[in-house]
Amino acid sequence: MSFGQGGPQSQWDPWKPNSQQPWNSGGGDQTPDWAALAEASEARNKRRRLLFIGGGALATVAVAGAVAVAVVSANGSSEASDSPSSQLPSTADIPSETATVPSFAPTSAPPPLDPKDFVASNKKDKAPLGPDILFPGTQLTMGETVYKKGPTADTRTCGSAAQGTLPKVLAASDCTRLIRVTYTKGDVAVTVGVAVFDTEAQAAKAKGQADKKSIVRSLSGGGVKSFCEGAVCRSTTNSYGRYAYFTIAGFTNGKDVTTKATEVFRTGDDLAEFTFRQIRRRGEAQASAAAAEG
């Protein structure tokens, strides 16, 4: 048997490199061995299917492993040492946000000094005192009304500057001083009397015991005519701290004061308000000085 050119024909293996297909080189009419080719193709396809099946099995195992890890993590099992959550620090180990915030000792400003405390007794009320200190200047203005300052007086014998039941009231509360001043506007005049005591309680007692007949004596002179020496006049009584203050207001022409004499009522009220403010300012000034000293 003779072979074709090129020596003996070798067996063709589709999976072996450099192997040749089994062509018959004897003549031009020879055809490929289709049966052998079909068999080789079937073997090749079978190998591919096995590879795909194997790869799918590995992928399934990998997915199953991922699901297992996810389930363990979701269940929060403390036994799974490879769980991501087990690698986190415990709550006690996590630093608190407030741990880094600096803390400061609470501080509070001292309460402001009460001005009334400094006019409540002679122990604190040490500022100079006199008619021109409580009632400075030559006039005062209340709102749009201007009052002209008249004569002043200062006595240590309180009863001598009072009339009616007031001398007895002042004596019962141990009045130490009585300061008076008169203001005028037109034919209306008012005298303010400030009685000084050692304590606030004594001043409050005098105010409480005063009645409609407890009247400070009007002060005239220095161009101010006598008033309220026989005519009906209007009087007021009040106190603040260790001071009790009284007003007597009327006409310098000797007329009686009636309920229609609104100018007399307004004058008395204005001077009583001004006296209260002056005593309070006295306390404020001494409280400010004490606060500045520390």
CSV table of N, CA, C and O in Angstrom, one decimal, residues 222-281:
chain,number,residue,atom,x,y,z
A,222,GLY,N,-39.2,134.8,102.3
A,222,GLY,CA,-38.4,134.9,101.1
A,222,GLY,C,-39.2,135.2,99.9
A,222,GLY,O,-39.0,134.6,98.8
A,223,GLY,N,-40.3,136.0,100.0
A,223,GLY,CA,-41.2,136.3,98.9
A,223,GLY,C,-42.4,135.4,98.8
A,223,GLY,O,-43.3,135.7,98.0
A,224,VAL,N,-42.5,134.4,99.7
A,224,VAL,CA,-43.7,133.5,99.7
A,224,VAL,C,-44.6,134.0,100.8
A,224,VAL,O,-44.2,134.0,102.0
A,225,LYS,N,-45.9,134.3,100.5
A,225,LYS,CA,-46.8,134.7,101.5
A,225,LYS,C,-47.2,133.5,102.3
A,225,LYS,O,-47.1,132.4,102.0
A,226,SER,N,-47.7,133.8,103.5
A,226,SER,CA,-48.2,132.8,104.4
A,226,SER,C,-49.4,132.1,103.7
A,226,SER,O,-50.2,132.7,103.0
A,227,PHE,N,-49.5,130.8,104.0
A,227,PHE,CA,-50.6,130.0,103.4
A,227,PHE,C,-51.0,128.9,104.4
A,227,PHE,O,-50.1,128.5,105.2
A,228,CYS,N,-52.1,128.4,104.3
A,228,CYS,CA,-52.6,127.3,105.0
A,228,CYS,C,-52.5,127.5,106.6
A,228,CYS,O,-52.1,126.6,107.3
A,229,GLU,N,-52.7,128.7,107.0
A,229,GLU,CA,-52.7,129.0,108.4
A,229,GLU,C,-54.1,129.1,109.0
A,229,GLU,O,-54.2,129.4,110.2
A,230,GLY,N,-55.1,129.0,108.3
A,230,GLY,CA,-56.5,129.1,108.7
A,230,GLY,C,-57.4,128.6,107.7
A,230,GLY,O,-58.6,128.2,108.0
A,231,ALA,N,-56.9,128.6,106.5
A,231,ALA,CA,-57.8,128.1,105.3
A,231,ALA,C,-57.7,126.6,105.2
A,231,ALA,O,-56.8,125.9,105.8
A,232,VAL,N,-58.6,126.1,104.5
A,232,VAL,CA,-58.6,124.6,104.2
A,232,VAL,C,-57.6,124.3,103.1
A,232,VAL,O,-57.5,125.0,102.1
A,233,CYS,N,-56.7,123.4,103.4
A,233,CYS,CA,-55.6,123.0,102.5
A,233,CYS,C,-55.6,121.5,102.3
A,233,CYS,O,-56.3,120.7,103.1
A,234,ARG,N,-54.9,121.1,101.4
A,234,ARG,CA,-54.8,119.6,101.1
A,234,ARG,C,-53.5,119.1,101.5
A,234,ARG,O,-52.4,119.7,101.3
A,235,SER,N,-53.5,117.9,102.2
A,235,SER,CA,-52.2,117.3,102.7
A,235,SER,C,-52.1,115.9,102.3
A,235,SER,O,-53.1,115.2,102.0
A,236,THR,N,-50.9,115.4,102.2
A,236,THR,CA,-50.6,114.0,101.9
A,236,THR,C,-49.5,113.4,102.9
A,236,THR,O,-48.7,114.2,103.5
A,237,THR,N,-49.5,112.1,103.0
A,237,THR,CA,-48.5,111.4,103.9
A,237,THR,C,-48.0,110.1,103.2
A,237,THR,O,-48.8,109.4,102.6
A,238,ASN,N,-46.7,109.9,103.2
A,238,ASN,CA,-46.1,108.7,102.6
A,238,ASN,C,-44.8,108.4,103.3
A,238,ASN,O,-44.3,109.2,104.1
A,239,SER,N,-44.1,107.3,102.9
A,239,SER,CA,-42.8,107.0,103.4
A,239,SER,C,-42.1,106.1,102.4
A,239,SER,O,-42.7,105.4,101.6
A,240,TYR,N,-40.7,106.2,102.5
A,240,TYR,CA,-39.8,105.3,101.8
A,240,TYR,C,-38.5,105.2,102.5
A,240,TYR,O,-37.9,106.2,102.9
A,241,GLY,N,-38.1,103.9,102.8
A,241,GLY,CA,-37.0,103.7,103.6
A,241,GLY,C,-37.2,104.3,105.0
A,241,GLY,O,-38.2,104.1,105.6
A,242,ARG,N,-36.2,105.0,105.5
A,242,ARG,CA,-36.3,105.5,106.9
A,242,ARG,C,-36.8,107.0,106.9
A,242,ARG,O,-36.7,107.7,107.8
A,243,TYR,N,-37.4,107.3,105.8
A,243,TYR,CA,-38.0,108.7,105.6
A,243,TYR,C,-39.5,108.7,105.5
A,243,TYR,O,-40.1,107.9,104.7
A,244,ALA,N,-40.2,109.5,106.2
A,244,ALA,CA,-41.6,109.8,106.0
A,244,ALA,C,-41.7,111.2,105.5
A,244,ALA,O,-41.0,112.1,106.0
A,245,TYR,N,-42.5,111.4,104.5
A,245,TYR,CA,-42.7,112.7,103.9
A,245,TYR,C,-44.1,113.1,103.8
A,245,TYR,O,-45.0,112.4,103.5
A,246,PHE,N,-44.3,114.4,104.0
A,246,PHE,CA,-45.7,115.0,104.1
A,246,PHE,C,-45.7,116.3,103.2
A,246,PHE,O,-44.7,117.0,103.0
A,247,THR,N,-46.9,116.6,102.7
A,247,THR,CA,-47.1,117.8,101.9
A,247,THR,C,-48.3,118.5,102.4
A,247,THR,O,-49.3,117.9,102.9
A,248,ILE,N,-48.3,119.8,102.3
A,248,ILE,CA,-49.4,120.7,102.6
A,248,ILE,C,-49.5,121.7,101.5
A,248,ILE,O,-48.5,122.4,101.2
A,249,ALA,N,-50.6,121.8,100.8
A,249,ALA,CA,-50.7,122.6,99.6
A,249,ALA,C,-52.0,123.5,99.7
A,249,ALA,O,-53.0,123.0,100.1
A,250,GLY,N,-51.9,124.7,99.3
A,250,GLY,CA,-53.0,125.6,99.3
A,250,GLY,C,-52.8,126.9,98.5
A,250,GLY,O,-51.8,127.0,97.8
A,251,PHE,N,-53.7,127.9,98.7
A,251,PHE,CA,-53.5,129.1,98.0
A,251,PHE,C,-52.8,130.2,98.9
A,251,PHE,O,-53.1,130.2,100.1
A,252,THR,N,-52.0,131.0,98.2
A,252,THR,CA,-51.3,132.1,99.0
A,252,THR,C,-52.2,133.3,99.2
A,252,THR,O,-51.9,134.2,100.0
A,253,ASN,N,-53.4,133.3,98.6
A,253,ASN,CA,-54.4,134.4,98.7
A,253,ASN,C,-55.4,134.1,99.8
A,253,ASN,O,-56.3,134.8,100.0
A,254,GLY,N,-55.2,132.9,100.5
A,254,GLY,CA,-56.1,132.6,101.7
A,254,GLY,C,-57.4,131.9,101.3
A,254,GLY,O,-58.2,131.6,102.2
A,255,LYS,N,-57.6,131.5,100.1
A,255,LYS,CA,-58.8,130.8,99.7
A,255,LYS,C,-58.7,129.4,100.2
A,255,LYS,O,-57.7,128.8,100.3
A,256,ASP,N,-59.9,128.8,100.4
A,256,ASP,CA,-60.0,127.4,100.8
A,256,ASP,C,-59.8,126.5,99.5
A,256,ASP,O,-60.2,126.9,98.4
A,257,VAL,N,-59.2,125.4,99.8
A,257,VAL,CA,-59.0,124.4,98.7
A,257,VAL,C,-60.3,123.5,98.6
A,257,VAL,O,-60.7,122.9,99.7
A,258,THR,N,-60.9,123.4,97.5
A,258,THR,CA,-62.0,122.5,97.2
A,258,THR,C,-61.6,121.4,96.3
A,258,THR,O,-60.5,121.4,95.7
A,259,THR,N,-62.6,120.5,96.0
A,259,THR,CA,-62.3,119.4,95.1
A,259,THR,C,-62.1,119.9,93.7
A,259,THR,O,-61.6,119.2,92.8
A,260,LYS,N,-62.5,121.1,93.4
A,260,LYS,CA,-62.4,121.7,92.0
A,260,LYS,C,-61.0,122.3,91.8
A,260,LYS,O,-60.7,122.7,90.7
A,261,ALA,N,-60.2,122.5,92.9
A,261,ALA,CA,-58.9,123.1,92.8
A,261,ALA,C,-57.9,122.1,92.3
A,261,ALA,O,-57.0,121.7,93.1
A,262,THR,N,-58.0,121.8,91.0
A,262,THR,CA,-57.1,120.7,90.5
A,262,THR,C,-55.7,121.1,90.5
A,262,THR,O,-54.8,120.3,90.6
A,263,GLU,N,-55.4,122.4,90.4
A,263,GLU,CA,-54.0,122.9,90.3
A,263,GLU,C,-53.3,122.7,91.7
A,263,GLU,O,-52.1,122.4,91.7
A,264,VAL,N,-54.1,122.7,92.8
A,264,VAL,CA,-53.6,122.5,94.1
A,264,VAL,C,-53.2,121.0,94.3
A,264,VAL,O,-52.2,120.6,94.8
A,265,PHE,N,-54.2,120.2,93.8
A,265,PHE,CA,-53.9,118.7,93.9
A,265,PHE,C,-52.7,118.3,93.1
A,265,PHE,O,-51.9,117.5,93.5
A,266,ARG,N,-52.6,118.8,91.9
A,266,ARG,CA,-51.5,118.5,91.0
A,266,ARG,C,-50.2,118.9,91.6
A,266,ARG,O,-49.2,118.2,91.5
A,267,THR,N,-50.2,120.1,92.2
A,267,THR,CA,-48.9,120.6,92.8
A,267,THR,C,-48.5,119.7,94.0
A,267,THR,O,-47.3,119.4,94.1
A,268,GLY,N,-49.4,119.4,94.8
A,268,GLY,CA,-49.1,118.5,95.9
A,268,GLY,C,-48.6,117.1,95.5
A,268,GLY,O,-47.6,116.6,96.0
A,269,ASP,N,-49.3,116.6,94.5
A,269,ASP,CA,-48.8,115.3,93.9
A,269,ASP,C,-47.5,115.3,93.3
A,269,ASP,O,-46.6,114.4,93.4
A,270,ASP,N,-47.2,116.4,92.5
A,270,ASP,CA,-45.9,116.5,91.8
A,270,ASP,C,-44.8,116.6,92.9
A,270,ASP,O,-43.7,116.0,92.7
A,271,LEU,N,-45.0,117.4,93.9
A,271,LEU,CA,-43.9,117.5,94.9
A,271,LEU,C,-43.7,116.3,95.7
A,271,LEU,O,-42.6,115.9,96.1
A,272,ALA,N,-44.8,115.5,96.0
A,272,ALA,CA,-44.7,114.3,96.7
A,272,ALA,C,-43.9,113.2,95.8
A,272,ALA,O,-43.0,112.5,96.3
A,273,GLU,N,-44.2,113.2,94.5
A,273,GLU,CA,-43.5,112.3,93.6
A,273,GLU,C,-42.0,112.7,93.5
A,273,GLU,O,-41.1,111.8,93.5
A,274,PHE,N,-41.7,114.0,93.4
A,274,PHE,CA,-40.3,114.5,93.4
A,274,PHE,C,-39.6,114.1,94.6
A,274,PHE,O,-38.4,113.7,94.5
A,275,THR,N,-40.2,114.2,95.8
A,275,THR,CA,-39.5,113.8,97.0
A,275,THR,C,-39.2,112.4,97.1
A,275,THR,O,-38.1,112.0,97.5
A,276,PHE,N,-40.1,111.5,96.6
A,276,PHE,CA,-39.9,110.1,96.6
A,276,PHE,C,-38.7,109.8,95.6
A,276,PHE,O,-37.8,109.0,96.0
A,277,ARG,N,-38.7,110.4,94.5
A,277,ARG,CA,-37.6,110.2,93.5
A,277,ARG,C,-36.2,110.6,94.1
A,277,ARG,O,-35.2,109.9,93.9
A,278,GLN,N,-36.2,111.7,94.9
A,278,GLN,CA,-35.0,112.2,95.4
A,278,GLN,C,-34.4,111.2,96.5
A,278,GLN,O,-33.2,110.9,96.6
A,279,ILE,N,-35.3,110.7,97.3
A,279,ILE,CA,-34.9,109.7,98.3
A,279,ILE,C,-34.4,108.4,97.7
A,279,ILE,O,-33.4,107.8,98.1
A,280,ARG,N,-35.1,108.0,96.7
A,280,ARG,CA,-34.7,106.8,95.9
A,280,ARG,C,-33.3,107.0,95.2
A,280,ARG,O,-32.5,106.1,95.3
A,281,ARG,N,-33.1,108.1,94.6
A,281,ARG,CA,-31.8,108.4,94.0
A,281,ARG,C,-30.7,108.4,95.0
A,281,ARG,O,-29.6,108.0,94.8
